[in-house]
Tab-separated table of C-alpha atoms and ligand atoms in Angstrom:
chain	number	residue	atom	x	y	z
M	29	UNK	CA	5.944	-3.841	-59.344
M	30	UNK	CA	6.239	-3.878	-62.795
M	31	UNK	CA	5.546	0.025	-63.110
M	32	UNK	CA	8.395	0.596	-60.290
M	33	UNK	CA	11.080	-1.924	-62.296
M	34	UNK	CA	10.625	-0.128	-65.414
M	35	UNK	CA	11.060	3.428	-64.221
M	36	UNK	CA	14.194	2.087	-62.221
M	37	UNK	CA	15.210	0.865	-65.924
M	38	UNK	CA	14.793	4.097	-66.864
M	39	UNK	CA	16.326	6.016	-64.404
M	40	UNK	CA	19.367	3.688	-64.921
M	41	UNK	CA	19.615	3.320	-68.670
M	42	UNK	CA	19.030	-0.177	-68.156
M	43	UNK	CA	17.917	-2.490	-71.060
M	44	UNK	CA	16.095	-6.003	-69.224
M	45	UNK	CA	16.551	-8.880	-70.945
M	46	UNK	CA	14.559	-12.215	-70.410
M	47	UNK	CA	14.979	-15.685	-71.315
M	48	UNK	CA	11.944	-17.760	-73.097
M	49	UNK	CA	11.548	-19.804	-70.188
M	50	UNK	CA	11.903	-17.114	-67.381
M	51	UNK	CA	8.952	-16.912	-65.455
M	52	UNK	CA	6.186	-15.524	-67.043
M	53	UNK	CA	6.288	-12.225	-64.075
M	54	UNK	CA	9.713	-11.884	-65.490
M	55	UNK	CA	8.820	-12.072	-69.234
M	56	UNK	CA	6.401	-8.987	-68.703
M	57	UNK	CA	8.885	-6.961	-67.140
M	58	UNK	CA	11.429	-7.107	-69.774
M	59	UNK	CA	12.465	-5.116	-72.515
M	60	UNK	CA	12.777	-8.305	-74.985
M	61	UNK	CA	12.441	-11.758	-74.667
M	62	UNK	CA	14.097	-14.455	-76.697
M	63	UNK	CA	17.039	-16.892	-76.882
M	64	UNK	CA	20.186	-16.468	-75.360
M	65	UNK	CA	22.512	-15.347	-78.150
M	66	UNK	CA	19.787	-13.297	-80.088
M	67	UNK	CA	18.961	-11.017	-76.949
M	68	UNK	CA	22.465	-10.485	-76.383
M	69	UNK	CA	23.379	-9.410	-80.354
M	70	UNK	CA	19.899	-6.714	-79.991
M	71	UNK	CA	21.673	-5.776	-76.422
M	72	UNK	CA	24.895	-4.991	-77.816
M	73	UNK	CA	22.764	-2.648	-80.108
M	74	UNK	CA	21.241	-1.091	-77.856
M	75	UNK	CA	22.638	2.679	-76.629
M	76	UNK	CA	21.776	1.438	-72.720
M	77	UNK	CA	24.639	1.335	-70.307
M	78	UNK	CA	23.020	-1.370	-68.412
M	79	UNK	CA	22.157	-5.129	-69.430
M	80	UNK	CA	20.219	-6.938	-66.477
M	81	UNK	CA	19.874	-10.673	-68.007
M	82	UNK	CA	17.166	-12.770	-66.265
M	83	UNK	CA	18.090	-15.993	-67.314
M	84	UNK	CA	21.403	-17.751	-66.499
M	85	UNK	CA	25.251	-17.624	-65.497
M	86	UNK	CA	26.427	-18.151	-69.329
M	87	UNK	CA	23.986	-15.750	-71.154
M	88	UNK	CA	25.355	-12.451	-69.112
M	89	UNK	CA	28.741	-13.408	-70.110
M	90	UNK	CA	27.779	-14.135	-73.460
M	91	UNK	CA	26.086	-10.481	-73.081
M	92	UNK	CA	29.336	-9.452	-71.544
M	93	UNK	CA	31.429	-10.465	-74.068
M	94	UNK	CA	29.555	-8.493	-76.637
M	95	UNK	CA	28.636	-5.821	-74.480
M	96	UNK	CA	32.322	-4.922	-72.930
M	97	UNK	CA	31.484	-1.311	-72.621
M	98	UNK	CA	28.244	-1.763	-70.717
M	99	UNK	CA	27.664	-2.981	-67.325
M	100	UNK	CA	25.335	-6.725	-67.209
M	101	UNK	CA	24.196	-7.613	-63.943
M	102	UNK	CA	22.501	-10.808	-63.155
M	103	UNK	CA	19.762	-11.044	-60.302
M	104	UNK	CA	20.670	-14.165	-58.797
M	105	UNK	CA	24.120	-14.845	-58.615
M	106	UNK	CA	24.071	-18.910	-58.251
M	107	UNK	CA	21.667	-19.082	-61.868
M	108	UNK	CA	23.508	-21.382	-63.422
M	109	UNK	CA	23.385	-24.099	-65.817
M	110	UNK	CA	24.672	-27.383	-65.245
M	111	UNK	CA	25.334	-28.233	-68.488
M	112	UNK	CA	27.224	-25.265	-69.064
M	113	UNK	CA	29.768	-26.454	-66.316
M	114	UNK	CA	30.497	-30.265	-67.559
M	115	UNK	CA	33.358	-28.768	-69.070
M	116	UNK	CA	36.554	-26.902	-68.596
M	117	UNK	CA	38.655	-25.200	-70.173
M	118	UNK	CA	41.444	-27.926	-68.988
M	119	UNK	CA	39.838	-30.697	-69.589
M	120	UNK	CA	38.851	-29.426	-73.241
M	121	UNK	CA	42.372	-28.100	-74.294
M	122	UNK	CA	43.702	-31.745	-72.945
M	123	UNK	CA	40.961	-33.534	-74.835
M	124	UNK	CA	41.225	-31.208	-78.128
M	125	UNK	CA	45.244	-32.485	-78.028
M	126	UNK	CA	44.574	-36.064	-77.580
M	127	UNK	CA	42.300	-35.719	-81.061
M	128	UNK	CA	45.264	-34.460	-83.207
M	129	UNK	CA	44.361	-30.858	-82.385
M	130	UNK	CA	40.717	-30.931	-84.499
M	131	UNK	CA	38.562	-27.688	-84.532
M	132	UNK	CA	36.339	-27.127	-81.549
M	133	UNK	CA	32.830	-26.305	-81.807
M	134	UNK	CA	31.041	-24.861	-78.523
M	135	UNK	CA	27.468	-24.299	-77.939
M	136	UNK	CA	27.025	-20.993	-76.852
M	137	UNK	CA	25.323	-23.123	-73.307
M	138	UNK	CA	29.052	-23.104	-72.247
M	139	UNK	CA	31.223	-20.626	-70.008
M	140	UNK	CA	32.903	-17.492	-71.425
M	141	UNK	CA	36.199	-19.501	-70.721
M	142	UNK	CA	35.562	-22.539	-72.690
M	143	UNK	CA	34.071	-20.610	-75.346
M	144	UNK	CA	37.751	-18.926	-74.901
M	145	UNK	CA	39.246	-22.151	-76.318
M	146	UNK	CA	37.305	-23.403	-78.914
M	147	UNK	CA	37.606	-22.331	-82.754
M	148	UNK	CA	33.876	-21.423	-83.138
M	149	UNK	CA	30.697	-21.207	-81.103
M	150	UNK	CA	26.781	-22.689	-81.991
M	151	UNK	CA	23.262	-22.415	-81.336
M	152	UNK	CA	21.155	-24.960	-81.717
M	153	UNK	CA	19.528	-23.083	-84.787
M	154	UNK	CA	22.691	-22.728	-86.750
M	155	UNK	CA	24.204	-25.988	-85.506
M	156	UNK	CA	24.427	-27.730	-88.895
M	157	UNK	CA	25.623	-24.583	-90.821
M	158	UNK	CA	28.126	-24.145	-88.219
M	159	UNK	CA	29.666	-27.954	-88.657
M	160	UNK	CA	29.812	-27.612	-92.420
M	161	UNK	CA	31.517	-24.522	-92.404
M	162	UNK	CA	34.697	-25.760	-90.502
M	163	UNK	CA	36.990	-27.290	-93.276
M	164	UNK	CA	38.269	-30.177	-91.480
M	165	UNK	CA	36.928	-33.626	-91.331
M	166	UNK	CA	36.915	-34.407	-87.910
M	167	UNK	CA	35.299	-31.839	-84.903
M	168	UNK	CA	34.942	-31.841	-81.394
M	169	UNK	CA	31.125	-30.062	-80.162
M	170	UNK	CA	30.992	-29.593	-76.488
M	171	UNK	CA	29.066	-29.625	-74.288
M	172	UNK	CA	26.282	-31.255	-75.497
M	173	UNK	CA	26.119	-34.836	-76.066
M	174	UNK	CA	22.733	-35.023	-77.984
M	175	UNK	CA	23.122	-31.639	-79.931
M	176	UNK	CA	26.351	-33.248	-81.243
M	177	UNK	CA	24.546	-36.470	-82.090
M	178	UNK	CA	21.764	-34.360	-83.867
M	179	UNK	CA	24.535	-32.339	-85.790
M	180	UNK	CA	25.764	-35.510	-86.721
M	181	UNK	CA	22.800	-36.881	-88.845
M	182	UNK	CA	23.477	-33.799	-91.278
M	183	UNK	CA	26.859	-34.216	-91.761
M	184	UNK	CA	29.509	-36.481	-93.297
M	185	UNK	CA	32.344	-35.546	-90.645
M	186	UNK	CA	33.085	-37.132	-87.586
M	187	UNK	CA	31.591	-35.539	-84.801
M	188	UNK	CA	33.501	-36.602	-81.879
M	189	UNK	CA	31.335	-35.760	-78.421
M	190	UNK	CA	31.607	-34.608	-75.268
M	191	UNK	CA	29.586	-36.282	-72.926
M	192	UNK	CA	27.842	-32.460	-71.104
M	193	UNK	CA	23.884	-33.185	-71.543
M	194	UNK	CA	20.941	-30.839	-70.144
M	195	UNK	CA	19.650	-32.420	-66.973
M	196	UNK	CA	15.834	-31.480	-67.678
M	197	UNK	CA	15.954	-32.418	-72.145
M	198	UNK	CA	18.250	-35.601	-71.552
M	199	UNK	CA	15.249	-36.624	-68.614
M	200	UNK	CA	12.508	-36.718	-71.691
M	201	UNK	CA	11.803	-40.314	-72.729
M	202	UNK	CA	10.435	-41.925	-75.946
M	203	UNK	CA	7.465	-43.439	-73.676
M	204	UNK	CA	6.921	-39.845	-72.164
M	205	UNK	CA	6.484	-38.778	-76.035
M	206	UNK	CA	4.457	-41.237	-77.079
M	207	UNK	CA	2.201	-40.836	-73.494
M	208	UNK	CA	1.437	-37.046	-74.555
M	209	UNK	CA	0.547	-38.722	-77.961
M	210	UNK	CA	-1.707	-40.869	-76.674
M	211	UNK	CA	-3.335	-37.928	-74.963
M	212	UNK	CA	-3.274	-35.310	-77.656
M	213	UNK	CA	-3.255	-37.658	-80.871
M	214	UNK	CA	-3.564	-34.537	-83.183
M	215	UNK	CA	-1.224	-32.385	-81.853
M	216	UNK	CA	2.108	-31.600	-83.675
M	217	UNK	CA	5.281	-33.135	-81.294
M	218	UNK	CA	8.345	-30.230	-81.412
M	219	UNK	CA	11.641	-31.064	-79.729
M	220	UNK	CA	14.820	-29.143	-78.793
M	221	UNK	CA	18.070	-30.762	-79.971
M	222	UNK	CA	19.416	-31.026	-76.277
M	223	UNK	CA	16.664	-34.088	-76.313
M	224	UNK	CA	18.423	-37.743	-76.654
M	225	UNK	CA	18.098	-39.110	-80.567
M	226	UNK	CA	15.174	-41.633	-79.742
M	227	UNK	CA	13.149	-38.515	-79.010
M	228	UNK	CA	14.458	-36.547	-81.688
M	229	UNK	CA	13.649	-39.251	-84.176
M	230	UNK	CA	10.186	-39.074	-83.062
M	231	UNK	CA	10.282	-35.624	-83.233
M	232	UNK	CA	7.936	-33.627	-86.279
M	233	UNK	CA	10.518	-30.681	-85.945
M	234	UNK	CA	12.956	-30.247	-84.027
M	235	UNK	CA	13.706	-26.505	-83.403
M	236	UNK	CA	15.227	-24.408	-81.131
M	237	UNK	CA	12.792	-22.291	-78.765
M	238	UNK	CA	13.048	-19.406	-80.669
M	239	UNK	CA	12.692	-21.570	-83.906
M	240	UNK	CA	9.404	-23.271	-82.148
M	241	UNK	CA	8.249	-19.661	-81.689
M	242	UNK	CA	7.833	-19.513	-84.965
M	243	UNK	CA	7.411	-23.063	-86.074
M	244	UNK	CA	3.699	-23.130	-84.346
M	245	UNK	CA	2.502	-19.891	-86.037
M	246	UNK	CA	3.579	-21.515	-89.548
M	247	UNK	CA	2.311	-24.589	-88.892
M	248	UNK	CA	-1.732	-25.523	-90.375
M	249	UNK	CA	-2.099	-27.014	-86.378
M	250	UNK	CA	-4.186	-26.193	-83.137
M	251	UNK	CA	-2.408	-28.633	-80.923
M	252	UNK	CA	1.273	-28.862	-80.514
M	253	UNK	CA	3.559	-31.222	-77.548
M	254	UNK	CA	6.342	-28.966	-76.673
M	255	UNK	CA	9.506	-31.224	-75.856
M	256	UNK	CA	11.494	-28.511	-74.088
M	257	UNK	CA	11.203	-26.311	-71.093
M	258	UNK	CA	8.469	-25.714	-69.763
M	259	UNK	CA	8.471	-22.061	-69.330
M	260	UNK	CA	8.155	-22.362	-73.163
M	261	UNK	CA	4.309	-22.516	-73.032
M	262	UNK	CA	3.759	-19.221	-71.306
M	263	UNK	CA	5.507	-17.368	-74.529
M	264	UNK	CA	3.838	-19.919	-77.164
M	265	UNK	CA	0.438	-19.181	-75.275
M	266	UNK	CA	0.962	-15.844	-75.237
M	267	UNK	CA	1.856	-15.353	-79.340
M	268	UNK	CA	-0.697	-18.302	-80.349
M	269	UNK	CA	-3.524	-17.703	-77.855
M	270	UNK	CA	-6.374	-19.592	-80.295
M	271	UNK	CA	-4.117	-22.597	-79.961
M	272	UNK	CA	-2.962	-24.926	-77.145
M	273	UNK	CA	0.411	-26.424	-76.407
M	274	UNK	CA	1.131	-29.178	-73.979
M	275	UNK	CA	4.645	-30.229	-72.220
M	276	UNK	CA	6.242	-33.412	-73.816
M	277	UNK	CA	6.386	-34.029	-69.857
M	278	UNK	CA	6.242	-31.800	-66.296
M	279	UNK	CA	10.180	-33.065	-65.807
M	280	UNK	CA	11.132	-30.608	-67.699
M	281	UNK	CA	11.690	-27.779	-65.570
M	282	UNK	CA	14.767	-26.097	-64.938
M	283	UNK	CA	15.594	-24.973	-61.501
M	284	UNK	CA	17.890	-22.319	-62.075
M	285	UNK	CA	16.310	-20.734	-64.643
M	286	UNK	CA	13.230	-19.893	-62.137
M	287	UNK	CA	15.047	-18.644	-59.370
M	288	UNK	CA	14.499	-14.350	-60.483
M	289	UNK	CA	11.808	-13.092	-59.062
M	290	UNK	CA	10.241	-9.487	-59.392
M	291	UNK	CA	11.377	-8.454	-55.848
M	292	UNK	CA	15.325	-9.188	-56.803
M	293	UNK	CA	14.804	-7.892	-60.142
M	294	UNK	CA	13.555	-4.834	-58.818
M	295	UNK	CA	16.925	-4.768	-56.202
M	296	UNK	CA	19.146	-5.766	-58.992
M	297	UNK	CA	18.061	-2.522	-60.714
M	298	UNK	CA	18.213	0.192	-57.481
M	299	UNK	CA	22.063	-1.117	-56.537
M	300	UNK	CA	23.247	-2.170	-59.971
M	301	UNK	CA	24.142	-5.204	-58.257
M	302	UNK	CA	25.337	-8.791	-59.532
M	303	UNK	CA	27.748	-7.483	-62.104
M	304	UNK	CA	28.608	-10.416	-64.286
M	305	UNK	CA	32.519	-9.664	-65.615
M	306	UNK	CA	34.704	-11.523	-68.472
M	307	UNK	CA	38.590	-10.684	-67.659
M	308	UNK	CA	39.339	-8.884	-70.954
M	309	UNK	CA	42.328	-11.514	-71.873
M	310	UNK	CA	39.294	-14.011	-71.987
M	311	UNK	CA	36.820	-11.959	-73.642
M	312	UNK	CA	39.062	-11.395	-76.460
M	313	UNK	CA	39.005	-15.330	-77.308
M	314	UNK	CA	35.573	-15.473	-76.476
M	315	UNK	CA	34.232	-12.859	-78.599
M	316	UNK	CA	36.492	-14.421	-81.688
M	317	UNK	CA	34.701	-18.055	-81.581
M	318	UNK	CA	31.319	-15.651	-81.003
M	319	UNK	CA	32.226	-13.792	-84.151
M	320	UNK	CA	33.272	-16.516	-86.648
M	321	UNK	CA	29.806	-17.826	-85.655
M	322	UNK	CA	27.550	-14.697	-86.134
M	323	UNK	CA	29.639	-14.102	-89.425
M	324	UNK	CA	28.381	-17.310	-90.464
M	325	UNK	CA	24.458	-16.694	-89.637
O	426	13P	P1	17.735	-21.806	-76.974
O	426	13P	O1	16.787	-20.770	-76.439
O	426	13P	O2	18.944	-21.166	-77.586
O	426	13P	O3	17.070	-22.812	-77.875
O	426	13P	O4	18.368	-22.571	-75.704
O	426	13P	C1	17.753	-23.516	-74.960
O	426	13P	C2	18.328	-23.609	-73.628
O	426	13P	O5	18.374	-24.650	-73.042
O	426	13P	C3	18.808	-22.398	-72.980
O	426	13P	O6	19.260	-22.721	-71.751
O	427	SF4	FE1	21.071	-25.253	-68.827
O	427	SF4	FE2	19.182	-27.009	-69.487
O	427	SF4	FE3	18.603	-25.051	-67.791
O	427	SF4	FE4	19.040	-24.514	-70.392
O	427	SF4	S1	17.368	-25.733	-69.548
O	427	SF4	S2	19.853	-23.392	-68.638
O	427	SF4	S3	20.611	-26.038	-70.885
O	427	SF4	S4	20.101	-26.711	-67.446
């Protein structure tokens, strides 16, 4: 299967792109893996007139917005991310007013039209830089309620929040950390900013899963408690095979982000179906907020 996807790549000028916590089927069968926003900036480099994303509904537009001139397709059309819609546009422009018209500072987990209205998007690597580089004292960060409490501890402004959190890092509890401590007493505990502040603050690092990527092979440490997604381990596994990572805790396991399989890959490429498309009046706003931010990084 994985033969007959990559000579349909081929045959297509298609360039696959996987998420680190796609499946680990999916993983194999890609071109690159990585975070969201760095596989779509090595995309957008790319000379391939097709993107096919397995991951979810944001990272193809965020592909499509810096893509414009190539086609991104996304295998499953209903792989979305909750998070990503506990905001609108609406509700932020309204909410941005009622704050005396303060900068706006968007994850890049967020649609291509909320990203639209804000001033300037973040990952959660470049979180803090992005906060300090905004001039004014008082933000707005959407979507996420814990990455905006985690930006705050680094920062003098006020950090207003909106309260969007990730269904599967907001589950993870301080007794679920200190359960896998109890079981692994010498492992190293990493967690992702989306995670609430009493795990964070329990936290040895806290990193982004491209950051932990690198984190564990840095680290002097055979045993590390991953306090993100699960699908984490099969990439951490695969790059540190002589040491042995263990989920902060089995709830964290996001639905949508499994739901690609070889089979609809494999369709995906033969129709070039499940075009993702940004209206170009959005896009334009999008990419700016996109652009302030890679400027900054
Ligand atoms: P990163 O890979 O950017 O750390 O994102 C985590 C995440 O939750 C993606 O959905
Ligand atoms: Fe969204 Fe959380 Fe799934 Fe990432 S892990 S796609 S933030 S629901």
């Amino acid at each position: 299967m994985k033969e007959t996807i990559r000579q349909l790549a081929e045959e297509k000028n298609a360039i696959i792109l996987a998420h680190n916590y796609q499946p680990p089927e999916i993983q194999q069968a890609a071109h690159m893996c990585g975070d969201s926003l760095e596989l779509s900036i090595r995309a957008a480099e790319t000379t391939a007139d097709v993107i096919v994303f397995c991951g979810v509904h944001f990272m193809a537009e965020s592909a499509a917005i810096l893509s414009p001139e190539k086609k991104v397709l996304l295998p499953v059309a209903d792989a979305g991310c909750p998070m990503a819609d506990m905001v609108t546009p609406e509700a932020l422009v309204k909410r941005k007013k009622e704050l005396g018209n303060i900068p706006v500072i968007t994850y890049v987990n967020s649609t291509a039209a909320v990203k639209a209205v804000s001033d300037v998007c973040c990952t959660s690597a470049n979180v803090t830089r992005v906060v300090e580089s905004v001039k004014e004292d008082e933000v707005l960060m959407t979507p996420d309620r814990n990455l905006a409490r985690y930006a705050a501890l680094f920062t003098d402004k006020t950090v207003h929040l909106w309260e969007g959190f990730c269904p599967y890092h907001d589950t993870l509890t301080a007794e679920d950390v200190l359960s896998a401590r109890k079981e692994h007493p010498n492992a190293v505990f990493m967690a992702h900013p989306e995670c609430p502040p009493d795990v964070i603050q329990m936290a040895d690092a806290v990193k982004s899963t491209s950051g932990m990527l690198r984190y564990a092979g840095e680290v002097d440490s055979d045993e590390f408690i991953v306090g993100t997604e699960t699908g984490l381990i099969y990439p951490l596994s695969k790059a540190y095979p002589e040491k042995r990572f263990f989920p902060a805790s089995e709830k964290m396991f996001c639905t949508d982000m499994k739901k690609i399989s070889l089979e609809n890959l494999r369709d995906t490429l033969e129709n070039l179906s499940g075009e993702v498309r940004v209206p170009e009046e959005v896009r334009k706003d999008a990419y700016k907020a996109v652009k302030r931010m890679v400027d900054l990084t």
